[in-house]
Amino acid sequence: MSDNSENPRSGAAGRTAAVIPAAGRGVRLGPGTPKALRPLGGTPMLIHAIRALTQARAVSLVVVVAPPDGTEEVRAALYAHPLPDDAVEVLVVAGGENRQESVRLGLAALPDTVDVVLVHDAARPLVPVELVDAVAAAVRGGRPAVVPALPVPDTVKEVKPGEGGEPEPVVATPDRSRLRAVQTPQGFDRATLAEAHQRLADEPGEGATDDAGMVERLGAPVVLVPGHQEAFKVTRPLDLVLAEAVLARRRATDGF
Ligand code: CTP
Ligand code: MG
């Protein structure tokens, strides 16, 4: 009988995989190549995200969900930036119209041996590996859905849409101390997340931007763990400035 307890990548309990939705255009970042392929410190954002996820000892498989017309570009980027650890397998699949569809397509590519899934935005390239480890450990510890989150620095208003260029009327001011901003990677028991994506696949509209929200709608418990400021999402041009600064500081302080 073999003992796999020393190696979490091949544990008898099943594999942990990461699904990285990277099929977005990055409209809010402005015109250019798809966001996941834009460089940060000279290396595509997606490559940073993959490295962060694969540094987590538990992760043995990464499914990258590429823009539908960009799978070859993504494969070329992976070829140009090989991972140091060849114990990690990387698959590339084509994504969909919105994030929800892209994640569903990524989940469909997972082999049966995977029982824990981390879903991580390519647009969060600087997530610290400690955060990935904490999320994975909480799911392995029996939580079906685990989400990193931070307190909200600004007070948040709920509005209704303004009519004809009128200022937006405020509907409510939720108590800020009870609000959290969520990040990725979000970790799930694979069967729970797959069921949520199956049951909600045919709903009309833009689709969900948050996997945990889909699991909540199924009635499954979702818990939060402390997030990290460096897991911020690169969304607007100023976020790129911040990301370059974080990367430069890491390179200066630990030769990253
Ligand atoms: N995403 C995806 N498939 C889509 C849309 C988004 O895989 N059809 C991914 C993005 O690549 C990103 C993550 O979902 O890694 C979070 O989305 P967001 O930050 O909104 O990225 P974009 O959709 O690319 O940006 P924008 O909304 O500004 O166009
Ligand atoms: Mg988007």
PDB file of C-alpha atoms and ligand atoms in Angstrom:
ATOM      1  CA  MET A   1       0.000   0.000   0.000  1.00  0.00           C
ATOM      2  CA  SER A   2       1.464   3.355  -0.962  1.00  0.00           C
ATOM      3  CA  ASP A   3       1.462   6.334   1.363  1.00  0.00           C
ATOM      4  CA  ASN A   4       0.759   9.618  -0.380  1.00  0.00           C
ATOM      5  CA  SER A   5       0.480  11.719   2.749  1.00  0.00           C
ATOM      6  CA  GLU A   6       3.808  13.454   2.055  1.00  0.00           C
ATOM      7  CA  ASN A   7       2.690  14.691  -1.329  1.00  0.00           C
ATOM      8  CA  PRO A   8      -0.547  16.672  -1.466  1.00  0.00           C
ATOM      9  CA  ARG A   9      -0.369  16.723  -5.281  1.00  0.00           C
ATOM     10  CA  SER A  10      -1.119  12.984  -5.406  1.00  0.00           C
ATOM     11  CA  GLY A  11      -3.135  12.390  -2.247  1.00  0.00           C
ATOM     12  CA  ALA A  12      -5.653   9.565  -2.190  1.00  0.00           C
ATOM     13  CA  ALA A  13      -8.403  12.082  -1.357  1.00  0.00           C
ATOM     14  CA  GLY A  14      -8.432  13.370  -4.956  1.00  0.00           C
ATOM     15  CA  ARG A  15      -6.768  16.168  -6.825  1.00  0.00           C
ATOM     16  CA  THR A  16      -7.058  19.923  -6.410  1.00  0.00           C
ATOM     17  CA  ALA A  17      -7.366  21.840  -9.673  1.00  0.00           C
ATOM     18  CA  ALA A  18      -7.422  25.536 -10.496  1.00  0.00           C
ATOM     19  CA  VAL A  19      -9.738  26.959 -13.142  1.00  0.00           C
ATOM     20  CA  ILE A  20      -8.521  30.351 -14.365  1.00  0.00           C
ATOM     21  CA  PRO A  21     -11.096  32.359 -16.317  1.00  0.00           C
ATOM     22  CA  ALA A  22      -9.016  34.476 -18.714  1.00  0.00           C
ATOM     23  CA  ALA A  23     -11.437  34.939 -21.595  1.00  0.00           C
ATOM     24  CA  GLY A  24     -12.425  38.549 -20.913  1.00  0.00           C
ATOM     25  CA  ARG A  25     -11.539  41.457 -23.179  1.00  0.00           C
ATOM     26  CA  GLY A  26     -10.691  43.979 -20.490  1.00  0.00           C
ATOM     27  CA  VAL A  27     -12.988  46.695 -21.835  1.00  0.00           C
ATOM     28  CA  ARG A  28     -12.547  48.836 -18.713  1.00  0.00           C
ATOM     29  CA  LEU A  29      -8.760  48.708 -19.113  1.00  0.00           C
ATOM     30  CA  GLY A  30      -9.043  50.262 -22.562  1.00  0.00           C
ATOM     31  CA  PRO A  31      -8.246  49.083 -26.089  1.00  0.00           C
ATOM     32  CA  GLY A  32      -5.501  46.523 -26.672  1.00  0.00           C
ATOM     33  CA  THR A  33      -4.846  42.797 -26.460  1.00  0.00           C
ATOM     34  CA  PRO A  34      -7.138  40.683 -24.239  1.00  0.00           C
ATOM     35  CA  LYS A  35      -6.518  41.690 -20.601  1.00  0.00           C
ATOM     36  CA  ALA A  36      -5.015  38.365 -19.494  1.00  0.00           C
ATOM     37  CA  LEU A  37      -2.238  38.706 -22.063  1.00  0.00           C
ATOM     38  CA  ARG A  38      -1.284  42.280 -21.237  1.00  0.00           C
ATOM     39  CA  PRO A  39       2.196  42.471 -19.737  1.00  0.00           C
ATOM     40  CA  LEU A  40       3.053  43.168 -16.124  1.00  0.00           C
ATOM     41  CA  GLY A  41       6.771  43.547 -15.518  1.00  0.00           C
ATOM     42  CA  GLY A  42       7.220  42.232 -19.054  1.00  0.00           C
ATOM     43  CA  THR A  43       5.268  38.995 -18.401  1.00  0.00           C
ATOM     44  CA  PRO A  44       1.593  38.413 -19.311  1.00  0.00           C
ATOM     45  CA  MET A  45      -0.816  38.841 -16.388  1.00  0.00           C
ATOM     46  CA  LEU A  46      -2.124  35.302 -16.939  1.00  0.00           C
ATOM     47  CA  ILE A  47       1.360  33.826 -16.470  1.00  0.00           C
ATOM     48  CA  HIS A  48       1.698  35.600 -13.108  1.00  0.00           C
ATOM     49  CA  ALA A  49      -1.691  34.191 -12.070  1.00  0.00           C
ATOM     50  CA  ILE A  50      -0.780  30.637 -13.130  1.00  0.00           C
ATOM     51  CA  ARG A  51       2.547  30.825 -11.260  1.00  0.00           C
ATOM     52  CA  ALA A  52       0.790  31.990  -8.096  1.00  0.00           C
ATOM     53  CA  LEU A  53      -1.721  29.133  -8.229  1.00  0.00           C
ATOM     54  CA  THR A  54       0.829  26.454  -9.040  1.00  0.00           C
ATOM     55  CA  GLN A  55       3.103  27.565  -6.192  1.00  0.00           C
ATOM     56  CA  ALA A  56       0.389  26.213  -3.911  1.00  0.00           C
ATOM     57  CA  ARG A  57       1.503  22.657  -3.145  1.00  0.00           C
ATOM     58  CA  ALA A  58      -2.004  21.258  -3.434  1.00  0.00           C
ATOM     59  CA  VAL A  59      -2.615  22.336  -7.043  1.00  0.00           C
ATOM     60  CA  SER A  60      -1.646  19.705  -9.631  1.00  0.00           C
ATOM     61  CA  LEU A  61      -3.757  20.834 -12.588  1.00  0.00           C
ATOM     62  CA  VAL A  62      -4.586  24.240 -14.062  1.00  0.00           C
ATOM     63  CA  VAL A  63      -7.319  24.795 -16.642  1.00  0.00           C
ATOM     64  CA  VAL A  64      -6.883  28.133 -18.403  1.00  0.00           C
ATOM     65  CA  VAL A  65     -10.059  29.429 -20.040  1.00  0.00           C
ATOM     66  CA  ALA A  66      -8.859  31.484 -23.006  1.00  0.00           C
ATOM     67  CA  PRO A  67     -10.686  33.991 -25.207  1.00  0.00           C
ATOM     68  CA  PRO A  68     -12.597  31.903 -27.794  1.00  0.00           C
ATOM     69  CA  ASP A  69     -10.429  33.368 -30.584  1.00  0.00           C
ATOM     70  CA  GLY A  70      -7.283  33.439 -28.467  1.00  0.00           C
ATOM     71  CA  THR A  71      -6.457  29.838 -27.529  1.00  0.00           C
ATOM     72  CA  GLU A  72      -3.377  29.801 -29.779  1.00  0.00           C
ATOM     73  CA  GLU A  73      -2.103  33.076 -28.297  1.00  0.00           C
ATOM     74  CA  VAL A  74      -2.528  31.659 -24.796  1.00  0.00           C
ATOM     75  CA  ARG A  75      -0.720  28.441 -25.749  1.00  0.00           C
ATOM     76  CA  ALA A  76       2.119  30.512 -27.226  1.00  0.00           C
ATOM     77  CA  ALA A  77       2.393  32.524 -23.983  1.00  0.00           C
ATOM     78  CA  LEU A  78       2.574  29.295 -21.963  1.00  0.00           C
ATOM     79  CA  TYR A  79       5.239  27.950 -24.290  1.00  0.00           C
ATOM     80  CA  ALA A  80       7.262  31.159 -23.941  1.00  0.00           C
ATOM     81  CA  HIS A  81       7.006  31.093 -20.115  1.00  0.00           C
ATOM     82  CA  PRO A  82       7.293  27.447 -19.029  1.00  0.00           C
ATOM     83  CA  LEU A  83       6.478  26.588 -15.420  1.00  0.00           C
ATOM     84  CA  PRO A  84       9.423  25.641 -13.224  1.00  0.00           C
ATOM     85  CA  ASP A  85       7.463  22.689 -11.823  1.00  0.00           C
ATOM     86  CA  ASP A  86       6.595  20.004 -14.380  1.00  0.00           C
ATOM     87  CA  ALA A  87       4.468  18.174 -11.774  1.00  0.00           C
ATOM     88  CA  VAL A  88       1.708  20.619 -12.742  1.00  0.00           C
ATOM     89  CA  GLU A  89      -0.416  19.931 -15.814  1.00  0.00           C
ATOM     90  CA  VAL A  90      -1.866  22.900 -17.750  1.00  0.00           C
ATOM     91  CA  LEU A  91      -4.855  22.622 -20.095  1.00  0.00           C
ATOM     92  CA  VAL A  92      -6.212  25.402 -22.321  1.00  0.00           C
ATOM     93  CA  VAL A  93      -9.889  25.545 -23.286  1.00  0.00           C
ATOM     94  CA  ALA A  94     -11.948  28.172 -25.114  1.00  0.00           C
ATOM     95  CA  GLY A  95     -14.157  30.411 -22.990  1.00  0.00           C
ATOM     96  CA  GLY A  96     -17.606  31.917 -23.465  1.00  0.00           C
ATOM     97  CA  GLU A  97     -19.591  35.138 -23.697  1.00  0.00           C
ATOM     98  CA  ASN A  98     -19.472  35.939 -19.989  1.00  0.00           C
ATOM     99  CA  ARG A  99     -17.489  34.852 -16.941  1.00  0.00           C
ATOM    100  CA  GLN A 100     -20.112  32.372 -15.773  1.00  0.00           C
ATOM    101  CA  GLU A 101     -20.030  30.560 -19.113  1.00  0.00           C
ATOM    102  CA  SER A 102     -16.224  30.590 -19.149  1.00  0.00           C
ATOM    103  CA  VAL A 103     -16.053  28.983 -15.704  1.00  0.00           C
ATOM    104  CA  ARG A 104     -18.626  26.368 -16.722  1.00  0.00           C
ATOM    105  CA  LEU A 105     -16.508  25.464 -19.772  1.00  0.00           C
ATOM    106  CA  GLY A 106     -13.412  25.242 -17.565  1.00  0.00           C
ATOM    107  CA  LEU A 107     -15.163  22.931 -15.101  1.00  0.00           C
ATOM    108  CA  ALA A 108     -16.247  20.687 -17.965  1.00  0.00           C
ATOM    109  CA  ALA A 109     -12.587  20.030 -18.808  1.00  0.00           C
ATOM    110  CA  LEU A 110     -11.695  18.651 -15.367  1.00  0.00           C
ATOM    111  CA  PRO A 111     -10.899  14.949 -15.095  1.00  0.00           C
ATOM    112  CA  ASP A 112     -12.962  12.796 -12.688  1.00  0.00           C
ATOM    113  CA  THR A 113     -10.083  12.575 -10.212  1.00  0.00           C
ATOM    114  CA  VAL A 114     -10.489  16.253  -9.230  1.00  0.00           C
ATOM    115  CA  ASP A 115     -12.604  16.815  -6.109  1.00  0.00           C
ATOM    116  CA  VAL A 116     -11.564  20.342  -5.074  1.00  0.00           C
ATOM    117  CA  VAL A 117     -11.599  23.337  -7.437  1.00  0.00           C
ATOM    118  CA  LEU A 118     -10.129  26.792  -6.985  1.00  0.00           C
ATOM    119  CA  VAL A 119     -11.556  29.387  -9.383  1.00  0.00           C
ATOM    120  CA  HIS A 120      -9.164  32.291  -9.849  1.00  0.00           C
ATOM    121  CA  ASP A 121      -9.410  35.389 -12.059  1.00  0.00           C
ATOM    122  CA  ALA A 122      -6.486  35.848 -14.448  1.00  0.00           C
ATOM    123  CA  ALA A 123      -7.059  39.519 -13.654  1.00  0.00           C
ATOM    124  CA  ARG A 124      -5.723  38.971 -10.077  1.00  0.00           C
ATOM    125  CA  PRO A 125      -2.128  38.219 -11.064  1.00  0.00           C
ATOM    126  CA  LEU A 126      -0.441  39.098  -7.758  1.00  0.00           C
ATOM    127  CA  VAL A 127      -2.413  36.912  -5.344  1.00  0.00           C
ATOM    128  CA  PRO A 128      -0.017  35.701  -2.608  1.00  0.00           C
ATOM    129  CA  VAL A 129       0.467  31.936  -2.456  1.00  0.00           C
ATOM    130  CA  GLU A 130      -0.400  31.980   1.270  1.00  0.00           C
ATOM    131  CA  LEU A 131      -3.926  33.044   0.347  1.00  0.00           C
ATOM    132  CA  VAL A 132      -4.245  30.221  -2.195  1.00  0.00           C
ATOM    133  CA  ASP A 133      -3.048  27.738   0.431  1.00  0.00           C
ATOM    134  CA  ALA A 134      -5.513  29.055   3.035  1.00  0.00           C
ATOM    135  CA  VAL A 135      -8.493  28.702   0.672  1.00  0.00           C
ATOM    136  CA  ALA A 136      -7.463  25.204  -0.455  1.00  0.00           C
ATOM    137  CA  ALA A 137      -6.928  24.075   3.148  1.00  0.00           C
ATOM    138  CA  ALA A 138     -10.354  25.314   4.237  1.00  0.00           C
ATOM    139  CA  VAL A 139     -12.074  23.347   1.454  1.00  0.00           C
ATOM    140  CA  ARG A 140     -10.027  20.222   2.260  1.00  0.00           C
ATOM    141  CA  GLY A 141     -11.071  20.795   5.873  1.00  0.00           C
ATOM    142  CA  GLY A 142     -14.710  20.223   4.870  1.00  0.00           C
ATOM    143  CA  ARG A 143     -16.088  23.644   3.808  1.00  0.00           C
ATOM    144  CA  PRO A 144     -17.987  23.327   0.491  1.00  0.00           C
ATOM    145  CA  ALA A 145     -17.389  26.972  -0.516  1.00  0.00           C
ATOM    146  CA  VAL A 146     -14.637  29.311   0.696  1.00  0.00           C
ATOM    147  CA  VAL A 147     -14.182  32.929  -0.343  1.00  0.00           C
ATOM    148  CA  PRO A 148     -11.378  35.379   0.510  1.00  0.00           C
ATOM    149  CA  ALA A 149     -12.759  38.771   1.478  1.00  0.00           C
ATOM    150  CA  LEU A 150     -11.755  42.146   2.924  1.00  0.00           C
ATOM    151  CA  PRO A 151     -13.666  44.862   4.748  1.00  0.00           C
ATOM    152  CA  VAL A 152     -14.926  47.650   2.480  1.00  0.00           C
ATOM    153  CA  PRO A 153     -13.010  50.918   2.930  1.00  0.00           C
ATOM    154  CA  ASP A 154     -15.671  53.174   1.387  1.00  0.00           C
ATOM    155  CA  THR A 155     -19.249  53.535   2.533  1.00  0.00           C
ATOM    156  CA  VAL A 156     -21.488  51.905  -0.092  1.00  0.00           C
ATOM    157  CA  LYS A 157     -24.829  53.289  -1.326  1.00  0.00           C
ATOM    158  CA  GLU A 158     -27.601  51.338  -2.998  1.00  0.00           C
ATOM    159  CA  VAL A 159     -29.223  53.344  -5.816  1.00  0.00           C
ATOM    160  CA  LYS A 160     -31.945  52.997  -8.382  1.00  0.00           C
ATOM    161  CA  PRO A 161     -31.091  53.914 -11.967  1.00  0.00           C
ATOM    162  CA  GLY A 162     -31.318  57.646 -12.669  1.00  0.00           C
ATOM    163  CA  GLU A 163     -33.784  58.631 -15.383  1.00  0.00           C
ATOM    164  CA  GLY A 164     -32.845  60.703 -18.406  1.00  0.00           C
ATOM    165  CA  GLY A 165     -29.536  62.054 -17.120  1.00  0.00           C
ATOM    166  CA  GLU A 166     -30.991  62.934 -13.682  1.00  0.00           C
ATOM    167  CA  PRO A 167     -28.752  62.267 -10.629  1.00  0.00           C
ATOM    168  CA  GLU A 168     -29.149  58.731  -9.230  1.00  0.00           C
ATOM    169  CA  PRO A 169     -31.515  58.556  -6.234  1.00  0.00           C
ATOM    170  CA  VAL A 170     -30.147  56.720  -3.160  1.00  0.00           C
ATOM    171  CA  VAL A 171     -32.299  53.842  -1.929  1.00  0.00           C
ATOM    172  CA  ALA A 172     -30.298  52.691   1.092  1.00  0.00           C
ATOM    173  CA  THR A 173     -26.968  52.838   2.926  1.00  0.00           C
ATOM    174  CA  PRO A 174     -26.062  49.333   4.139  1.00  0.00           C
ATOM    175  CA  ASP A 175     -24.113  49.111   7.400  1.00  0.00           C
ATOM    176  CA  ARG A 176     -20.494  49.096   6.189  1.00  0.00           C
ATOM    177  CA  SER A 177     -19.241  46.994   9.069  1.00  0.00           C
ATOM    178  CA  ARG A 178     -21.271  44.071   7.717  1.00  0.00           C
ATOM    179  CA  LEU A 179     -20.074  44.388   4.105  1.00  0.00           C
ATOM    180  CA  ARG A 180     -17.105  42.541   2.566  1.00  0.00           C
ATOM    181  CA  ALA A 181     -15.464  42.822  -0.846  1.00  0.00           C
ATOM    182  CA  VAL A 182     -14.746  39.362  -2.221  1.00  0.00           C
ATOM    183  CA  GLN A 183     -11.705  38.193  -4.124  1.00  0.00           C
ATOM    184  CA  THR A 184     -10.415  35.011  -5.724  1.00  0.00           C
ATOM    185  CA  PRO A 185      -9.318  32.234  -5.581  1.00  0.00           C
ATOM    186  CA  GLN A 186     -12.677  30.965  -4.401  1.00  0.00           C
ATOM    187  CA  GLY A 187     -12.473  27.313  -3.386  1.00  0.00           C
ATOM    188  CA  PHE A 188     -15.185  24.700  -3.773  1.00  0.00           C
ATOM    189  CA  ASP A 189     -16.073  21.120  -3.361  1.00  0.00           C
ATOM    190  CA  ARG A 190     -16.147  20.240  -7.052  1.00  0.00           C
ATOM    191  CA  ALA A 191     -19.575  18.582  -7.037  1.00  0.00           C
ATOM    192  CA  THR A 192     -21.173  21.586  -5.300  1.00  0.00           C
ATOM    193  CA  LEU A 193     -19.796  24.113  -7.807  1.00  0.00           C
ATOM    194  CA  ALA A 194     -20.574  21.903 -10.808  1.00  0.00           C
ATOM    195  CA  GLU A 195     -24.184  21.540  -9.653  1.00  0.00           C
ATOM    196  CA  ALA A 196     -24.546  25.316  -9.250  1.00  0.00           C
ATOM    197  CA  HIS A 197     -23.199  25.900 -12.765  1.00  0.00           C
ATOM    198  CA  GLN A 198     -25.466  23.220 -14.236  1.00  0.00           C
ATOM    199  CA  ARG A 199     -28.621  24.438 -12.522  1.00  0.00           C
ATOM    200  CA  LEU A 200     -28.079  28.128 -13.347  1.00  0.00           C
ATOM    201  CA  ALA A 201     -26.612  27.717 -16.853  1.00  0.00           C
ATOM    202  CA  ASP A 202     -29.729  28.597 -18.841  1.00  0.00           C
ATOM    203  CA  GLU A 203     -30.717  31.768 -17.037  1.00  0.00           C
ATOM    204  CA  PRO A 204     -30.971  34.839 -19.249  1.00  0.00           C
ATOM    205  CA  GLY A 205     -28.772  37.878 -18.695  1.00  0.00           C
ATOM    206  CA  GLU A 206     -25.130  38.697 -18.168  1.00  0.00           C
ATOM    207  CA  GLY A 207     -24.403  35.709 -15.936  1.00  0.00           C
ATOM    208  CA  ALA A 208     -22.891  35.706 -12.472  1.00  0.00           C
ATOM    209  CA  THR A 209     -19.579  37.467 -11.797  1.00  0.00           C
ATOM    210  CA  ASP A 210     -19.134  35.511  -8.570  1.00  0.00           C
ATOM    211  CA  ASP A 211     -19.136  31.724  -8.269  1.00  0.00           C
ATOM    212  CA  ALA A 212     -19.862  31.737  -4.546  1.00  0.00           C
ATOM    213  CA  GLY A 213     -23.055  33.693  -5.220  1.00  0.00           C
ATOM    214  CA  MET A 214     -24.260  30.829  -7.409  1.00  0.00           C
ATOM    215  CA  VAL A 215     -23.537  28.303  -4.653  1.00  0.00           C
ATOM    216  CA  GLU A 216     -25.428  30.524  -2.169  1.00  0.00           C
ATOM    217  CA  ARG A 217     -28.480  30.358  -4.413  1.00  0.00           C
ATOM    218  CA  LEU A 218     -28.326  26.563  -4.150  1.00  0.00           C
ATOM    219  CA  GLY A 219     -28.552  26.936  -0.381  1.00  0.00           C
ATOM    220  CA  ALA A 220     -25.055  25.599   0.341  1.00  0.00           C
ATOM    221  CA  PRO A 221     -23.059  27.312   3.108  1.00  0.00           C
ATOM    222  CA  VAL A 222     -20.401  29.791   1.976  1.00  0.00           C
ATOM    223  CA  VAL A 223     -17.722  30.999   4.406  1.00  0.00           C
ATOM    224  CA  LEU A 224     -15.159  33.790   4.222  1.00  0.00           C
ATOM    225  CA  VAL A 225     -11.451  33.730   5.025  1.00  0.00           C
ATOM    226  CA  PRO A 226      -9.324  36.894   5.269  1.00  0.00           C
ATOM    227  CA  GLY A 227      -8.381  38.158   1.822  1.00  0.00           C
ATOM    228  CA  HIS A 228      -5.225  40.059   0.892  1.00  0.00           C
ATOM    229  CA  GLN A 229      -4.791  43.536  -0.607  1.00  0.00           C
ATOM    230  CA  GLU A 230      -2.383  42.162  -3.212  1.00  0.00           C
ATOM    231  CA  ALA A 231      -5.131  39.881  -4.529  1.00  0.00           C
ATOM    232  CA  PHE A 232      -6.790  42.998  -6.015  1.00  0.00           C
ATOM    233  CA  LYS A 233      -8.291  42.781  -9.492  1.00  0.00           C
ATOM    234  CA  VAL A 234      -6.696  44.677 -12.351  1.00  0.00           C
ATOM    235  CA  THR A 235      -9.758  46.357 -13.818  1.00  0.00           C
ATOM    236  CA  ARG A 236      -8.985  49.990 -14.707  1.00  0.00           C
ATOM    237  CA  PRO A 237      -5.803  51.676 -15.959  1.00  0.00           C
ATOM    238  CA  LEU A 238      -4.760  52.866 -12.473  1.00  0.00           C
ATOM    239  CA  ASP A 239      -4.785  49.231 -11.276  1.00  0.00           C
ATOM    240  CA  LEU A 240      -1.968  48.514 -13.740  1.00  0.00           C
ATOM    241  CA  VAL A 241       0.134  51.256 -12.148  1.00  0.00           C
ATOM    242  CA  LEU A 242      -0.446  49.696  -8.724  1.00  0.00           C
ATOM    243  CA  ALA A 243       0.325  46.198 -10.001  1.00  0.00           C
ATOM    244  CA  GLU A 244       3.635  47.353 -11.536  1.00  0.00           C
ATOM    245  CA  ALA A 245       4.557  49.018  -8.237  1.00  0.00           C
ATOM    246  CA  VAL A 246       3.759  45.890  -6.181  1.00  0.00           C
ATOM    247  CA  LEU A 247       5.808  43.766  -8.568  1.00  0.00           C
ATOM    248  CA  ALA A 248       8.754  46.196  -8.468  1.00  0.00           C
ATOM    249  CA  ARG A 249       8.696  46.151  -4.659  1.00  0.00           C
ATOM    250  CA  ARG A 250       8.647  42.336  -4.609  1.00  0.00           C
ATOM    251  CA  ARG A 251      11.563  42.185  -7.012  1.00  0.00           C
ATOM    252  CA  ALA A 252      13.530  44.644  -4.904  1.00  0.00           C
ATOM    253  CA  THR A 253      12.829  42.989  -1.553  1.00  0.00           C
ATOM    254  CA  ASP A 254      12.958  39.265  -2.275  1.00  0.00           C
ATOM    255  CA  GLY A 255      14.354  38.927  -5.775  1.00  0.00           C
ATOM    256  CA  PHE A 256      10.962  37.538  -6.860  1.00  0.00           C
TER     257      PHE A 256
HETATM  258  N1  CTP B   1     -13.737  36.422 -17.945  1.00  0.00           N
HETATM  259  C1  CTP B   1     -13.852  35.253 -18.696  1.00  0.00           C
HETATM  260  N2  CTP B   1     -14.771  35.183 -19.724  1.00  0.00           N
HETATM  261  C2  CTP B   1     -15.544  36.241 -20.020  1.00  0.00           C
HETATM  262  C3  CTP B   1     -15.448  37.442 -19.260  1.00  0.00           C
HETATM  263  C4  CTP B   1     -14.537  37.499 -18.203  1.00  0.00           C
HETATM  264  O1  CTP B   1     -13.131  34.298 -18.461  1.00  0.00           O
HETATM  265  N3  CTP B   1     -16.381  36.137 -21.044  1.00  0.00           N
HETATM  266  C5  CTP B   1     -12.694  36.498 -16.910  1.00  0.00           C
HETATM  267  C6  CTP B   1     -11.692  37.619 -17.165  1.00  0.00           C
HETATM  268  O2  CTP B   1     -10.716  37.182 -18.124  1.00  0.00           O
HETATM  269  C7  CTP B   1     -11.121  37.900 -15.796  1.00  0.00           C
HETATM  270  C8  CTP B   1     -12.260  37.482 -14.847  1.00  0.00           C
HETATM  271  O3  CTP B   1     -13.229  36.807 -15.643  1.00  0.00           O
HETATM  272  O4  CTP B   1      -9.970  37.142 -15.507  1.00  0.00           O
HETATM  273  C9  CTP B   1     -12.850  38.690 -14.139  1.00  0.00           C
HETATM  274  O5  CTP B   1     -13.510  39.519 -15.078  1.00  0.00           O
HETATM  275  P1  CTP B   1     -13.222  41.068 -15.341  1.00  0.00           P
HETATM  276  O6  CTP B   1     -12.254  41.606 -14.371  1.00  0.00           O
HETATM  277  O7  CTP B   1     -14.548  41.720 -15.538  1.00  0.00           O
HETATM  278  O8  CTP B   1     -12.411  41.010 -16.734  1.00  0.00           O
HETATM  279  P2  CTP B   1     -12.916  41.412 -18.174  1.00  0.00           P
HETATM  280  O9  CTP B   1     -14.294  40.906 -18.389  1.00  0.00           O
HETATM  281  O10 CTP B   1     -11.851  41.002 -19.110  1.00  0.00           O
HETATM  282  O11 CTP B   1     -12.917  43.024 -18.051  1.00  0.00           O
HETATM  283  P3  CTP B   1     -14.077  44.039 -18.526  1.00  0.00           P
HETATM  284  O12 CTP B   1     -15.307  43.633 -17.743  1.00  0.00           O
HETATM  285  O13 CTP B   1     -13.536  45.382 -18.176  1.00  0.00           O
HETATM  286  O14 CTP B   1     -14.217  43.817 -20.014  1.00  0.00           O
HETATM  287 MG    MG B   2     -15.946  41.649 -17.171  1.00  0.00          MG
END
